[in-house]
JSON list of C-alpha atoms and ligand atoms in Angstrom, two decimals:
[
{"chain": "A", "resi": 1, "resn": "MET", "atom": "CA", "xyz": [106.94, 8.07, 87.62]},
{"chain": "A", "resi": 2, "resn": "LYS", "atom": "CA", "xyz": [109.98, 6.10, 86.63]},
{"chain": "A", "resi": 3, "resn": "ARG", "atom": "CA", "xyz": [110.06, 5.72, 82.83]},
{"chain": "A", "resi": 4, "resn": "LEU", "atom": "CA", "xyz": [110.75, 2.31, 81.39]},
{"chain": "A", "resi": 5, "resn": "ALA", "atom": "CA", "xyz": [113.53, 2.08, 78.84]},
{"chain": "A", "resi": 6, "resn": "THR", "atom": "CA", "xyz": [112.35, 0.93, 75.46]},
{"chain": "A", "resi": 7, "resn": "LEU", "atom": "CA", "xyz": [114.00, -2.23, 74.10]},
{"chain": "A", "resi": 8, "resn": "THR", "atom": "CA", "xyz": [115.86, -1.66, 70.85]},
{"chain": "A", "resi": 9, "resn": "ALA", "atom": "CA", "xyz": [116.42, -4.29, 68.19]},
{"chain": "A", "resi": 10, "resn": "ALA", "atom": "CA", "xyz": [120.10, -4.37, 69.35]},
{"chain": "A", "resi": 11, "resn": "ASP", "atom": "CA", "xyz": [119.02, -5.02, 72.97]},
{"chain": "A", "resi": 12, "resn": "ILE", "atom": "CA", "xyz": [116.87, -7.94, 71.83]},
{"chain": "A", "resi": 13, "resn": "GLN", "atom": "CA", "xyz": [119.61, -9.33, 69.60]},
{"chain": "A", "resi": 14, "resn": "ARG", "atom": "CA", "xyz": [122.22, -9.12, 72.36]},
{"chain": "A", "resi": 15, "resn": "VAL", "atom": "CA", "xyz": [120.05, -10.79, 74.94]},
{"chain": "A", "resi": 16, "resn": "GLN", "atom": "CA", "xyz": [118.80, -13.53, 72.64]},
{"chain": "A", "resi": 17, "resn": "ALA", "atom": "CA", "xyz": [122.31, -14.25, 71.28]},
{"chain": "A", "resi": 18, "resn": "SER", "atom": "CA", "xyz": [123.86, -14.30, 74.74]},
{"chain": "A", "resi": 19, "resn": "PHE", "atom": "CA", "xyz": [121.15, -16.55, 76.08]},
{"chain": "A", "resi": 20, "resn": "ASP", "atom": "CA", "xyz": [121.81, -18.97, 73.19]},
{"chain": "A", "resi": 21, "resn": "LEU", "atom": "CA", "xyz": [125.50, -18.99, 73.99]},
{"chain": "A", "resi": 22, "resn": "MET", "atom": "CA", "xyz": [124.83, -19.61, 77.62]},
{"chain": "A", "resi": 23, "resn": "TRP", "atom": "CA", "xyz": [122.29, -22.42, 76.94]},
{"chain": "A", "resi": 24, "resn": "PRO", "atom": "CA", "xyz": [124.69, -25.38, 77.01]},
{"chain": "A", "resi": 25, "resn": "ARG", "atom": "CA", "xyz": [125.75, -24.22, 80.45]},
{"chain": "A", "resi": 26, "resn": "SER", "atom": "CA", "xyz": [122.30, -23.51, 81.80]},
{"chain": "A", "resi": 27, "resn": "THR", "atom": "CA", "xyz": [122.57, -26.09, 84.62]},
{"chain": "A", "resi": 28, "resn": "GLU", "atom": "CA", "xyz": [125.64, -24.31, 85.95]},
{"chain": "A", "resi": 29, "resn": "MET", "atom": "CA", "xyz": [124.04, -20.95, 85.36]},
{"chain": "A", "resi": 30, "resn": "ALA", "atom": "CA", "xyz": [120.94, -21.95, 87.39]},
{"chain": "A", "resi": 31, "resn": "ASP", "atom": "CA", "xyz": [123.16, -23.35, 90.22]},
{"chain": "A", "resi": 32, "resn": "GLN", "atom": "CA", "xyz": [125.00, -20.08, 90.41]},
{"chain": "A", "resi": 33, "resn": "PHE", "atom": "CA", "xyz": [121.81, -17.97, 90.13]},
{"chain": "A", "resi": 34, "resn": "TYR", "atom": "CA", "xyz": [120.21, -19.62, 93.19]},
{"chain": "A", "resi": 35, "resn": "ALA", "atom": "CA", "xyz": [123.40, -19.68, 95.18]},
{"chain": "A", "resi": 36, "resn": "ARG", "atom": "CA", "xyz": [123.82, -15.94, 94.56]},
{"chain": "A", "resi": 37, "resn": "LEU", "atom": "CA", "xyz": [120.19, -15.20, 95.28]},
{"chain": "A", "resi": 38, "resn": "PHE", "atom": "CA", "xyz": [120.27, -16.95, 98.63]},
{"chain": "A", "resi": 39, "resn": "GLU", "atom": "CA", "xyz": [123.51, -15.07, 99.46]},
{"chain": "A", "resi": 40, "resn": "ILE", "atom": "CA", "xyz": [122.16, -11.60, 98.76]},
{"chain": "A", "resi": 41, "resn": "ALA", "atom": "CA", "xyz": [118.53, -12.18, 99.71]},
{"chain": "A", "resi": 42, "resn": "PRO", "atom": "CA", "xyz": [118.68, -14.85, 102.50]},
{"chain": "A", "resi": 43, "resn": "ASP", "atom": "CA", "xyz": [115.07, -14.41, 103.42]},
{"chain": "A", "resi": 44, "resn": "SER", "atom": "CA", "xyz": [113.96, -15.66, 99.96]},
{"chain": "A", "resi": 45, "resn": "ARG", "atom": "CA", "xyz": [115.45, -19.12, 100.71]},
{"chain": "A", "resi": 46, "resn": "ALA", "atom": "CA", "xyz": [112.51, -20.24, 102.84]},
{"chain": "A", "resi": 47, "resn": "LEU", "atom": "CA", "xyz": [110.05, -19.53, 100.06]},
{"chain": "A", "resi": 48, "resn": "PHE", "atom": "CA", "xyz": [111.48, -22.43, 97.93]},
{"chain": "A", "resi": 49, "resn": "ARG", "atom": "CA", "xyz": [109.90, -25.58, 99.24]},
{"chain": "A", "resi": 50, "resn": "SER", "atom": "CA", "xyz": [109.94, -27.85, 96.18]},
{"chain": "A", "resi": 51, "resn": "ASP", "atom": "CA", "xyz": [112.82, -29.93, 94.79]},
{"chain": "A", "resi": 52, "resn": "MET", "atom": "CA", "xyz": [115.44, -27.40, 93.67]},
{"chain": "A", "resi": 53, "resn": "THR", "atom": "CA", "xyz": [116.71, -29.52, 90.69]},
{"chain": "A", "resi": 54, "resn": "ARG", "atom": "CA", "xyz": [113.26, -29.42, 89.13]},
{"chain": "A", "resi": 55, "resn": "MET", "atom": "CA", "xyz": [112.86, -25.77, 90.11]},
{"chain": "A", "resi": 56, "resn": "LYS", "atom": "CA", "xyz": [116.11, -24.88, 88.28]},
{"chain": "A", "resi": 57, "resn": "ASP", "atom": "CA", "xyz": [114.83, -26.60, 85.12]},
{"chain": "A", "resi": 58, "resn": "LYS", "atom": "CA", "xyz": [111.56, -24.78, 85.30]},
{"chain": "A", "resi": 59, "resn": "PHE", "atom": "CA", "xyz": [113.19, -21.40, 85.90]},
{"chain": "A", "resi": 60, "resn": "ILE", "atom": "CA", "xyz": [115.53, -21.79, 82.91]},
{"chain": "A", "resi": 61, "resn": "SER", "atom": "CA", "xyz": [112.93, -23.06, 80.54]},
{"chain": "A", "resi": 62, "resn": "THR", "atom": "CA", "xyz": [110.51, -20.21, 81.49]},
{"chain": "A", "resi": 63, "resn": "LEU", "atom": "CA", "xyz": [113.34, -17.72, 81.06]},
{"chain": "A", "resi": 64, "resn": "ALA", "atom": "CA", "xyz": [113.85, -19.17, 77.56]},
{"chain": "A", "resi": 65, "resn": "VAL", "atom": "CA", "xyz": [110.18, -18.58, 76.78]},
{"chain": "A", "resi": 66, "resn": "LEU", "atom": "CA", "xyz": [110.46, -14.98, 77.97]},
{"chain": "A", "resi": 67, "resn": "VAL", "atom": "CA", "xyz": [113.70, -14.26, 76.08]},
{"chain": "A", "resi": 68, "resn": "GLY", "atom": "CA", "xyz": [112.19, -15.84, 72.94]},
{"chain": "A", "resi": 69, "resn": "SER", "atom": "CA", "xyz": [109.18, -13.52, 73.22]},
{"chain": "A", "resi": 70, "resn": "LEU", "atom": "CA", "xyz": [111.11, -10.29, 73.41]},
{"chain": "A", "resi": 71, "resn": "ASP", "atom": "CA", "xyz": [110.01, -9.30, 69.87]},
{"chain": "A", "resi": 72, "resn": "ASN", "atom": "CA", "xyz": [106.37, -10.06, 70.75]},
{"chain": "A", "resi": 73, "resn": "LEU", "atom": "CA", "xyz": [105.63, -7.86, 73.75]},
{"chain": "A", "resi": 74, "resn": "THR", "atom": "CA", "xyz": [101.91, -8.84, 73.86]},
{"chain": "A", "resi": 75, "resn": "GLY", "atom": "CA", "xyz": [102.88, -12.48, 74.25]},
{"chain": "A", "resi": 76, "resn": "LEU", "atom": "CA", "xyz": [105.72, -11.64, 76.71]},
{"chain": "A", "resi": 77, "resn": "TYR", "atom": "CA", "xyz": [103.33, -9.56, 78.86]},
{"chain": "A", "resi": 78, "resn": "ALA", "atom": "CA", "xyz": [100.76, -12.39, 78.93]},
{"chain": "A", "resi": 79, "resn": "VAL", "atom": "CA", "xyz": [103.26, -14.99, 80.10]},
{"chain": "A", "resi": 80, "resn": "ALA", "atom": "CA", "xyz": [105.00, -12.63, 82.61]},
{"chain": "A", "resi": 81, "resn": "GLY", "atom": "CA", "xyz": [101.68, -11.46, 84.05]},
{"chain": "A", "resi": 82, "resn": "LYS", "atom": "CA", "xyz": [100.42, -14.97, 84.68]},
{"chain": "A", "resi": 83, "resn": "LEU", "atom": "CA", "xyz": [103.71, -16.12, 86.12]},
{"chain": "A", "resi": 84, "resn": "ALA", "atom": "CA", "xyz": [103.80, -13.18, 88.56]},
{"chain": "A", "resi": 85, "resn": "VAL", "atom": "CA", "xyz": [100.19, -13.77, 89.74]},
{"chain": "A", "resi": 86, "resn": "ASP", "atom": "CA", "xyz": [101.17, -17.41, 90.39]},
{"chain": "A", "resi": 87, "resn": "HIS", "atom": "CA", "xyz": [104.20, -16.16, 92.37]},
{"chain": "A", "resi": 88, "resn": "THR", "atom": "CA", "xyz": [101.98, -14.31, 94.91]},
{"chain": "A", "resi": 89, "resn": "ARG", "atom": "CA", "xyz": [101.00, -17.78, 96.17]},
{"chain": "A", "resi": 90, "resn": "TYR", "atom": "CA", "xyz": [104.63, -18.53, 96.98]},
{"chain": "A", "resi": 91, "resn": "GLY", "atom": "CA", "xyz": [104.92, -15.49, 99.23]},
{"chain": "A", "resi": 92, "resn": "VAL", "atom": "CA", "xyz": [106.99, -13.47, 96.73]},
{"chain": "A", "resi": 93, "resn": "ARG", "atom": "CA", "xyz": [106.94, -9.70, 97.35]},
{"chain": "A", "resi": 94, "resn": "PRO", "atom": "CA", "xyz": [107.69, -6.84, 94.92]},
{"chain": "A", "resi": 95, "resn": "ASP", "atom": "CA", "xyz": [110.98, -6.12, 96.68]},
{"chain": "A", "resi": 96, "resn": "HIS", "atom": "CA", "xyz": [112.22, -9.63, 95.88]},
{"chain": "A", "resi": 97, "resn": "TYR", "atom": "CA", "xyz": [112.41, -8.72, 92.17]},
{"chain": "A", "resi": 98, "resn": "ALA", "atom": "CA", "xyz": [115.52, -6.52, 92.47]},
{"chain": "A", "resi": 99, "resn": "PRO", "atom": "CA", "xyz": [117.83, -9.17, 94.10]},
{"chain": "A", "resi": 100, "resn": "VAL", "atom": "CA", "xyz": [116.48, -11.79, 91.57]},
{"chain": "A", "resi": 101, "resn": "GLY", "atom": "CA", "xyz": [117.56, -9.44, 88.75]},
{"chain": "A", "resi": 102, "resn": "GLU", "atom": "CA", "xyz": [120.99, -8.93, 90.36]},
{"chain": "A", "resi": 103, "resn": "ALA", "atom": "CA", "xyz": [121.50, -12.71, 90.80]},
{"chain": "A", "resi": 104, "resn": "LEU", "atom": "CA", "xyz": [120.42, -13.30, 87.20]},
{"chain": "A", "resi": 105, "resn": "LEU", "atom": "CA", "xyz": [122.84, -10.72, 85.71]},
{"chain": "A", "resi": 106, "resn": "TRP", "atom": "CA", "xyz": [125.61, -12.01, 87.96]},
{"chain": "A", "resi": 107, "resn": "SER", "atom": "CA", "xyz": [125.20, -15.67, 86.99]},
{"chain": "A", "resi": 108, "resn": "LEU", "atom": "CA", "xyz": [124.83, -14.84, 83.27]},
{"chain": "A", "resi": 109, "resn": "GLY", "atom": "CA", "xyz": [128.05, -12.71, 83.51]},
{"chain": "A", "resi": 110, "resn": "ARG", "atom": "CA", "xyz": [129.86, -15.66, 85.09]},
{"chain": "A", "resi": 111, "resn": "GLN", "atom": "CA", "xyz": [128.78, -18.10, 82.41]},
{"chain": "A", "resi": 112, "resn": "LEU", "atom": "CA", "xyz": [129.44, -15.68, 79.50]},
{"chain": "A", "resi": 113, "resn": "ALA", "atom": "CA", "xyz": [132.72, -14.40, 80.69]},
{"chain": "A", "resi": 114, "resn": "GLY", "atom": "CA", "xyz": [134.26, -13.82, 77.20]},
{"chain": "A", "resi": 115, "resn": "PHE", "atom": "CA", "xyz": [131.06, -12.50, 75.64]},
{"chain": "A", "resi": 116, "resn": "TRP", "atom": "CA", "xyz": [129.85, -10.32, 78.54]},
{"chain": "A", "resi": 117, "resn": "ASN", "atom": "CA", "xyz": [130.59, -6.63, 78.19]},
{"chain": "A", "resi": 118, "resn": "ASP", "atom": "CA", "xyz": [128.88, -3.35, 79.14]},
{"chain": "A", "resi": 119, "resn": "ASP", "atom": "CA", "xyz": [126.53, -3.36, 76.15]},
{"chain": "A", "resi": 120, "resn": "VAL", "atom": "CA", "xyz": [125.35, -6.91, 76.82]},
{"chain": "A", "resi": 121, "resn": "GLU", "atom": "CA", "xyz": [124.92, -6.18, 80.52]},
{"chain": "A", "resi": 122, "resn": "GLN", "atom": "CA", "xyz": [122.93, -2.97, 79.89]},
{"chain": "A", "resi": 123, "resn": "SER", "atom": "CA", "xyz": [120.62, -4.82, 77.43]},
{"chain": "A", "resi": 124, "resn": "TRP", "atom": "CA", "xyz": [119.98, -7.52, 80.06]},
{"chain": "A", "resi": 125, "resn": "ARG", "atom": "CA", "xyz": [119.29, -4.84, 82.62]},
{"chain": "A", "resi": 126, "resn": "LYS", "atom": "CA", "xyz": [116.70, -3.27, 80.35]},
{"chain": "A", "resi": 127, "resn": "VAL", "atom": "CA", "xyz": [115.12, -6.61, 79.54]},
{"chain": "A", "resi": 128, "resn": "TYR", "atom": "CA", "xyz": [114.85, -7.57, 83.20]},
{"chain": "A", "resi": 129, "resn": "ALA", "atom": "CA", "xyz": [113.42, -4.08, 84.01]},
{"chain": "A", "resi": 130, "resn": "VAL", "atom": "CA", "xyz": [110.70, -4.54, 81.38]},
{"chain": "A", "resi": 131, "resn": "ILE", "atom": "CA", "xyz": [109.83, -8.12, 82.54]},
{"chain": "A", "resi": 132, "resn": "SER", "atom": "CA", "xyz": [109.90, -7.38, 86.30]},
{"chain": "A", "resi": 133, "resn": "ALA", "atom": "CA", "xyz": [107.89, -4.17, 85.95]},
{"chain": "A", "resi": 134, "resn": "ARG", "atom": "CA", "xyz": [105.23, -6.09, 84.04]},
{"chain": "A", "resi": 135, "resn": "MET", "atom": "CA", "xyz": [105.28, -8.88, 86.67]},
{"chain": "A", "resi": 136, "resn": "ILE", "atom": "CA", "xyz": [104.99, -6.45, 89.61]},
{"chain": "A", "resi": 137, "resn": "GLY", "atom": "CA", "xyz": [102.34, -4.42, 87.83]},
{"chain": "A", "resi": 138, "resn": "ALA", "atom": "CA", "xyz": [100.25, -7.52, 87.08]},
{"chain": "A", "resi": 139, "resn": "ALA", "atom": "CA", "xyz": [100.55, -9.18, 90.54]},
{"chain": "A", "resi": 140, "resn": "TYR", "atom": "CA", "xyz": [100.51, -6.20, 92.86]},
{"chain": "A", "resi": 141, "resn": "PRO", "atom": "CA", "xyz": [98.22, -3.59, 91.22]},
{"chain": "A", "resi": 142, "resn": "ASP", "atom": "CA", "xyz": [98.34, -1.42, 94.35]},
{"chain": "A", "resi": 143, "resn": "HIS", "atom": "CA", "xyz": [102.11, -1.28, 94.42]},
{"chain": "A", "resi": 144, "resn": "GLY", "atom": "CA", "xyz": [102.30, 1.70, 92.07]},
{"chain": "A", "resi": 145, "resn": "PRO", "atom": "CA", "xyz": [104.84, 2.07, 89.29]},
{"chain": "A", "resi": 146, "resn": "ALA", "atom": "CA", "xyz": [107.72, -0.37, 89.49]},
{"chain": "B", "resi": 1, "resn": "LIG", "atom": "C1", "xyz": [111.92, -13.44, 85.57]},
{"chain": "B", "resi": 1, "resn": "LIG", "atom": "C2", "xyz": [111.55, -13.82, 86.78]},
{"chain": "B", "resi": 1, "resn": "LIG", "atom": "C3", "xyz": [111.11, -15.18, 87.21]},
{"chain": "B", "resi": 1, "resn": "LIG", "atom": "C4", "xyz": [110.95, -16.35, 86.55]},
{"chain": "B", "resi": 1, "resn": "LIG", "atom": "C5", "xyz": [111.20, -16.59, 85.00]},
{"chain": "B", "resi": 1, "resn": "LIG", "atom": "C6", "xyz": [110.50, -17.35, 87.49]},
{"chain": "B", "resi": 1, "resn": "LIG", "atom": "C7", "xyz": [110.19, -18.70, 87.13]},
{"chain": "B", "resi": 1, "resn": "LIG", "atom": "C8", "xyz": [109.51, -19.54, 88.00]},
{"chain": "B", "resi": 1, "resn": "LIG", "atom": "C9", "xyz": [108.92, -20.81, 87.61]},
{"chain": "B", "resi": 1, "resn": "LIG", "atom": "C10", "xyz": [108.80, -21.33, 86.17]},
{"chain": "B", "resi": 1, "resn": "LIG", "atom": "C11", "xyz": [108.42, -21.36, 88.74]},
{"chain": "B", "resi": 1, "resn": "LIG", "atom": "C12", "xyz": [107.68, -22.74, 88.85]},
{"chain": "B", "resi": 1, "resn": "LIG", "atom": "C13", "xyz": [106.19, -22.39, 88.75]},
{"chain": "B", "resi": 1, "resn": "LIG", "atom": "C14", "xyz": [105.32, -23.60, 88.76]},
{"chain": "B", "resi": 1, "resn": "LIG", "atom": "O1", "xyz": [105.78, -24.68, 89.14]},
{"chain": "B", "resi": 1, "resn": "LIG", "atom": "O2", "xyz": [104.16, -23.45, 88.38]},
{"chain": "B", "resi": 1, "resn": "LIG", "atom": "C15", "xyz": [108.77, -20.51, 89.86]},
{"chain": "B", "resi": 1, "resn": "LIG", "atom": "C16", "xyz": [108.45, -20.73, 91.19]},
{"chain": "B", "resi": 1, "resn": "LIG", "atom": "C17", "xyz": [108.89, -19.98, 92.20]},
{"chain": "B", "resi": 1, "resn": "LIG", "atom": "N1", "xyz": [109.58, -18.77, 92.17]},
{"chain": "B", "resi": 1, "resn": "LIG", "atom": "FE1", "xyz": [110.00, -17.80, 90.44]},
{"chain": "B", "resi": 1, "resn": "LIG", "atom": "N2", "xyz": [110.46, -16.80, 88.68]},
{"chain": "B", "resi": 1, "resn": "LIG", "atom": "C18", "xyz": [110.81, -15.44, 88.62]},
{"chain": "B", "resi": 1, "resn": "LIG", "atom": "C19", "xyz": [110.88, -14.53, 89.66]},
{"chain": "B", "resi": 1, "resn": "LIG", "atom": "C20", "xyz": [110.88, -14.93, 90.93]},
{"chain": "B", "resi": 1, "resn": "LIG", "atom": "C21", "xyz": [111.11, -13.99, 92.06]},
{"chain": "B", "resi": 1, "resn": "LIG", "atom": "C22", "xyz": [111.38, -12.47, 91.94]},
{"chain": "B", "resi": 1, "resn": "LIG", "atom": "C23", "xyz": [111.06, -14.72, 93.20]},
{"chain": "B", "resi": 1, "resn": "LIG", "atom": "C24", "xyz": [111.28, -14.22, 94.57]},
{"chain": "B", "resi": 1, "resn": "LIG", "atom": "C25", "xyz": [112.18, -14.71, 95.41]},
{"chain": "B", "resi": 1, "resn": "LIG", "atom": "C26", "xyz": [110.72, -16.13, 92.79]},
{"chain": "B", "resi": 1, "resn": "LIG", "atom": "C27", "xyz": [110.52, -17.18, 93.70]},
{"chain": "B", "resi": 1, "resn": "LIG", "atom": "C28", "xyz": [109.84, -18.32, 93.35]},
{"chain": "B", "resi": 1, "resn": "LIG", "atom": "C29", "xyz": [109.33, -19.27, 94.32]},
{"chain": "B", "resi": 1, "resn": "LIG", "atom": "C30", "xyz": [109.47, -19.16, 95.88]},
{"chain": "B", "resi": 1, "resn": "LIG", "atom": "C31", "xyz": [108.77, -20.32, 93.63]},
{"chain": "B", "resi": 1, "resn": "LIG", "atom": "C32", "xyz": [108.11, -21.60, 94.23]},
{"chain": "B", "resi": 1, "resn": "LIG", "atom": "C33", "xyz": [109.15, -22.56, 94.57]},
{"chain": "B", "resi": 1, "resn": "LIG", "atom": "C34", "xyz": [108.63, -23.83, 95.07]},
{"chain": "B", "resi": 1, "resn": "LIG", "atom": "O3", "xyz": [107.62, -24.35, 94.63]},
{"chain": "B", "resi": 1, "resn": "LIG", "atom": "O4", "xyz": [109.34, -24.40, 95.93]},
{"chain": "B", "resi": 1, "resn": "LIG", "atom": "N3", "xyz": [110.61, -16.20, 91.45]},
{"chain": "B", "resi": 1, "resn": "LIG", "atom": "N4", "xyz": [109.48, -19.42, 89.39]}
]
Protein backbone atom coordinates (compact mmCIF):
# COMPACT_ATOMS: atom_id res chain seq x y z
CA MET A 1 0.00 0.00 0.00
CA LYS A 2 1.29 3.44 -0.92
CA ARG A 3 1.87 5.49 2.23
CA LEU A 4 0.56 9.02 2.31
CA ALA A 5 3.04 11.71 3.26
CA THR A 6 2.12 13.52 6.45
CA LEU A 7 1.69 17.25 6.09
CA THR A 8 4.08 19.27 8.24
CA ALA A 9 3.45 22.74 9.63
CA ALA A 10 5.93 24.02 7.01
CA ASP A 11 3.93 22.37 4.18
CA ILE A 12 0.73 23.97 5.39
CA GLN A 13 2.38 27.36 5.81
CA ARG A 14 3.95 27.26 2.32
CA VAL A 15 0.72 26.20 0.64
CA GLN A 16 -1.44 28.75 2.45
CA ALA A 17 1.06 31.60 1.94
CA SER A 18 1.49 30.82 -1.75
CA PHE A 19 -2.27 30.52 -2.25
CA ASP A 20 -2.74 33.97 -0.63
CA LEU A 21 -0.09 35.42 -2.92
CA MET A 22 -1.76 33.88 -5.96
CA TRP A 23 -5.26 35.02 -4.91
CA PRO A 24 -5.30 38.42 -6.75
CA ARG A 25 -4.49 36.47 -9.92
CA SER A 26 -6.95 33.65 -9.39
CA THR A 27 -8.89 34.38 -12.61
CA GLU A 28 -5.72 33.97 -14.67
CA MET A 29 -4.77 30.92 -12.63
CA ALA A 30 -8.13 29.25 -13.27
CA ASP A 31 -7.94 30.06 -16.99
CA GLN A 32 -4.52 28.44 -17.18
CA PHE A 33 -5.59 25.50 -15.05
CA TYR A 34 -8.43 24.48 -17.37
CA ALA A 35 -6.45 25.21 -20.53
CA ARG A 36 -3.67 22.94 -19.26
CA LEU A 37 -6.09 20.25 -18.09
CA PHE A 38 -7.80 20.07 -21.49
CA GLU A 39 -4.39 19.87 -23.15
CA ILE A 40 -3.05 16.99 -21.04
CA ALA A 41 -6.39 15.17 -20.50
CA PRO A 42 -8.49 16.01 -23.59
CA ASP A 43 -11.15 13.43 -22.69
CA SER A 44 -12.04 15.44 -19.57
CA ARG A 45 -13.25 18.39 -21.70
CA ALA A 46 -16.60 16.76 -22.54
CA LEU A 47 -17.44 16.33 -18.84
CA PHE A 48 -17.71 20.11 -18.36
CA ARG A 49 -21.16 21.09 -19.56
CA SER A 50 -21.90 24.23 -17.51
CA ASP A 51 -20.78 27.78 -18.07
CA MET A 52 -16.98 27.75 -17.63
CA THR A 53 -16.72 31.25 -16.13
CA ARG A 54 -18.94 30.22 -13.23
CA MET A 55 -17.16 26.87 -13.03
CA LYS A 56 -13.80 28.64 -12.64
CA ASP A 57 -15.16 30.75 -9.76
CA LYS A 58 -16.57 27.68 -8.03
CA PHE A 59 -13.33 25.76 -8.46
CA ILE A 60 -11.17 28.55 -7.02
CA SER A 61 -13.48 29.27 -4.08
CA THR A 62 -13.69 25.57 -3.18
CA LEU A 63 -9.93 25.27 -3.44
CA ALA A 64 -9.71 28.22 -1.03
CA VAL A 65 -11.92 26.36 1.47
CA LEU A 66 -9.74 23.23 1.19
CA VAL A 67 -6.49 25.17 1.55
CA GLY A 68 -7.97 27.05 4.52
CA SER A 69 -8.84 23.75 6.21
CA LEU A 70 -5.40 22.17 6.03
CA ASP A 71 -4.87 22.51 9.76
CA ASN A 72 -8.25 20.90 10.43
CA LEU A 73 -8.09 17.54 8.68
CA THR A 74 -11.49 16.42 9.96
CA GLY A 75 -13.14 19.41 8.31
CA LEU A 76 -11.00 19.03 5.18
CA TYR A 77 -11.93 15.35 4.82
CA ALA A 78 -15.63 16.10 5.22
CA VAL A 79 -15.59 18.77 2.49
CA ALA A 80 -13.35 16.74 0.16
CA GLY A 81 -15.39 13.57 0.62
CA LYS A 82 -18.70 15.23 -0.20
CA LEU A 83 -17.17 17.08 -3.15
CA ALA A 84 -15.84 13.81 -4.59
CA VAL A 85 -19.14 11.96 -4.21
CA ASP A 86 -20.83 14.85 -6.09
CA HIS A 87 -18.17 14.47 -8.79
CA THR A 88 -19.20 10.89 -9.58
CA ARG A 89 -22.38 12.38 -11.11
CA TYR A 90 -20.27 14.34 -13.60
CA GLY A 91 -18.61 11.18 -14.91
CA VAL A 92 -15.28 11.86 -13.17
CA ARG A 93 -13.08 8.77 -12.74
CA PRO A 94 -10.24 8.09 -10.29
CA ASP A 95 -7.65 8.39 -13.08
CA HIS A 96 -8.76 11.98 -13.76
CA TYR A 97 -7.29 13.10 -10.44
CA ALA A 98 -3.64 12.84 -11.53
CA PRO A 99 -3.92 15.19 -14.55
CA VAL A 100 -6.01 17.62 -12.47
CA GLY A 101 -3.15 17.69 -9.93
CA GLU A 102 -0.57 18.27 -12.67
CA ALA A 103 -2.62 21.09 -14.20
CA LEU A 104 -3.10 22.64 -10.76
CA LEU A 105 0.61 22.64 -9.94
CA TRP A 106 1.48 23.89 -13.40
CA SER A 107 -0.92 26.84 -13.23
CA LEU A 108 0.12 27.74 -9.69
CA GLY A 109 3.76 27.65 -10.75
CA ARG A 110 3.00 30.00 -13.64
CA GLN A 111 1.23 32.52 -11.44
CA LEU A 112 3.75 32.36 -8.61
CA ALA A 113 6.85 32.49 -10.77
CA GLY A 114 9.05 34.40 -8.29
CA PHE A 115 7.80 32.55 -5.21
CA TRP A 116 7.66 29.05 -6.71
CA ASN A 117 10.58 26.80 -5.78
CA ASP A 118 11.17 23.10 -5.06
CA ASP A 119 9.97 23.36 -1.44
CA VAL A 120 6.73 25.10 -2.39
CA GLU A 121 6.14 22.62 -5.21
CA GLN A 122 6.77 19.58 -2.99
CA SER A 123 4.40 20.93 -0.34
CA TRP A 124 1.67 21.43 -2.95
CA ARG A 125 2.28 17.90 -4.23
CA LYS A 126 1.80 16.52 -0.73
CA VAL A 127 -1.34 18.58 -0.16
CA TYR A 128 -2.89 17.49 -3.45
CA ALA A 129 -1.95 13.86 -2.69
CA VAL A 130 -3.77 14.08 0.66
CA ILE A 131 -6.86 15.77 -0.83
CA SER A 132 -7.12 13.53 -3.91
CA ALA A 133 -6.55 10.33 -1.91
CA ARG A 134 -9.39 11.35 0.36
CA MET A 135 -11.63 12.22 -2.60
CA ILE A 136 -10.93 8.96 -4.42
CA GLY A 137 -11.32 6.94 -1.21
CA ALA A 138 -14.67 8.55 -0.41
CA ALA A 139 -16.17 8.37 -3.90
CA TYR A 140 -14.80 5.05 -5.19
CA PRO A 141 -14.59 2.75 -2.17
CA ASP A 142 -13.80 -0.26 -4.37
CA HIS A 143 -10.89 1.45 -6.06
CA GLY A 144 -8.37 0.43 -3.40
CA PRO A 145 -5.67 2.67 -1.94
CA ALA A 146 -5.04 5.79 -4.00
C1 LIG B 1 -9.25 19.40 -5.66
C2 LIG B 1 -10.00 18.89 -6.61
C3 LIG B 1 -11.27 19.50 -7.15
C4 LIG B 1 -11.98 20.61 -6.76
C5 LIG B 1 -11.64 21.60 -5.64
C6 LIG B 1 -13.14 20.70 -7.63
C7 LIG B 1 -14.14 21.65 -7.53
C8 LIG B 1 -15.33 21.61 -8.22
C9 LIG B 1 -16.52 22.40 -7.91
C10 LIG B 1 -16.64 23.40 -6.76
C11 LIG B 1 -17.48 22.08 -8.81
C12 LIG B 1 -18.91 22.65 -8.89
C13 LIG B 1 -19.80 21.74 -8.09
C14 LIG B 1 -21.20 22.21 -8.02
O1 LIG B 1 -21.62 23.07 -8.80
O2 LIG B 1 -21.90 21.66 -7.15
C15 LIG B 1 -16.92 21.09 -9.70
C16 LIG B 1 -17.58 20.53 -10.78
C17 LIG B 1 -16.96 19.70 -11.68
N1 LIG B 1 -15.69 19.19 -11.60
FE1 LIG B 1 -14.40 19.43 -10.08
N2 LIG B 1 -13.09 19.69 -8.55
C18 LIG B 1 -11.97 18.93 -8.29
C19 LIG B 1 -11.57 17.81 -8.99
C20 LIG B 1 -12.08 17.45 -10.21
C21 LIG B 1 -11.55 16.39 -11.04
C22 LIG B 1 -10.38 15.46 -10.70
C23 LIG B 1 -12.28 16.39 -12.17
C24 LIG B 1 -12.05 15.49 -13.37
C25 LIG B 1 -11.91 15.94 -14.60
C26 LIG B 1 -13.31 17.42 -12.05
C27 LIG B 1 -14.30 17.70 -12.97
C28 LIG B 1 -15.45 18.41 -12.69
C29 LIG B 1 -16.64 18.43 -13.56
C30 LIG B 1 -16.77 17.71 -14.89
C31 LIG B 1 -17.58 19.24 -12.92
C32 LIG B 1 -19.01 19.58 -13.44
C33 LIG B 1 -18.85 20.65 -14.47
C34 LIG B 1 -20.18 21.12 -15.02
O3 LIG B 1 -21.17 21.18 -14.29
O4 LIG B 1 -20.16 21.47 -16.18
N3 LIG B 1 -13.15 18.04 -10.85
N4 LIG B 1 -15.63 20.82 -9.31
